[in-house]
Steps between C-alpha positions, in 0.01 A plus 500: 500500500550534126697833527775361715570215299532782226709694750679152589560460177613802295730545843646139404556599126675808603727294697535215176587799273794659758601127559545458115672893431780409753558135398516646129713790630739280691528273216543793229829594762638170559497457077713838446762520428827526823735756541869336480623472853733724608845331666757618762735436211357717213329773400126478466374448135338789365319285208473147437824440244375413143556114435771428249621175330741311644884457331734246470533136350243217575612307808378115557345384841555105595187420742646358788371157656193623715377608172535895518708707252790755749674709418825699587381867467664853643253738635627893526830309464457253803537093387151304617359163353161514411224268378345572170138536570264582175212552756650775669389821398817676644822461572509370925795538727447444890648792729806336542583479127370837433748658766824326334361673196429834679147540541354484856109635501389663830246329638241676411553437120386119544140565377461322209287221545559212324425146419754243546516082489558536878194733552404929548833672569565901465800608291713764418551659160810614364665540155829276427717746337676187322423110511784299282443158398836424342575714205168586512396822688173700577458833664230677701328155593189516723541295793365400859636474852378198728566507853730190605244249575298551206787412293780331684685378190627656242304721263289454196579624125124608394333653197628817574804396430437233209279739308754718396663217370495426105386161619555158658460160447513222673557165295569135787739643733629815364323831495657759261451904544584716216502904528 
């Protein structure tokens, strides 16, 4: 009896340690880094482009009366509104926006998973070859592609956008971004 509960038991340790290789494996891939996704409108990237500072004079932001600072950006040269959002990591457009500005992702390129207010949705990645904010103006931006109903209204202005700013404030009702 006592040698097959040690059977029984290095056989259910075996099984632990394979459990705990593939859930560290699967997290060690989901963490790395994602190729740039290749559109019907441009050539794939080779390399990631290497962030530079943004140019341009400091533009001011009113927030508007549901509390949210928009604003009136051009993406690849294609006019959107978009709400400011400091807790977005990237720059979102939903597939509609993103084919205005060019960019329409196969659909096998929506495979980033990510975590939104409205729940788990899978996204595409893509690089903005320019986001302008007024004078203000940003190239090689890291961005993601949400299916419709993930993001039915227009897109968000995240971090990856902001952080290449030389700042912003935001003071009562105005927020001001400076290159």
């Amino acid at each position: 009896m006592t040698g097959l509960i040690v059977k029984t038991t290095a056989a259910a340790l075996v099984v632990v340690a394979l459990a705990l290789f593939v859930t560290t494996d699967l997290a060690r891939r989901l963490a790395a880094p994602q190729a740039p996704v290749e559109t019907q409108a441009a050539a794939p990237a080779v390399d990631a482009p290497r962030p530079s500072r943004a140019s341009g004079g400091s533009e001011r932001l009113r927030r508007t009366s549901n509390g949210h600072f928009v604003a009136e950006v051009r993406v690849n040269g294609v006019a959107m509104r978009m709400m400011v959002d400091t807790g977005a990591s990237l720059v979102v457009l939903n597939e509609d926006d993103a084919a205005r500005a060019g960019i329409r992702p196969f659909p096998s390129d929506y495979k980033l998973r990510l975590g939104t207010a409205n729940g788990t949705t899978l996204g595409a990645r893509t690089i903005l070859r320019e986001v302008q904010l007024g004078s203000i103006v940003v190239r090689d931006v890291q961005a993601v592609i949400l299916k419709r109903e993930a993001l039915a209204t227009g897109g968000l202005l995240g971090m990856s956008f902001l952080s290449r700013l030389g700042g912003f404030e935001t003071t009562a009702d105005t927020m001001v971004l400076k290159p």
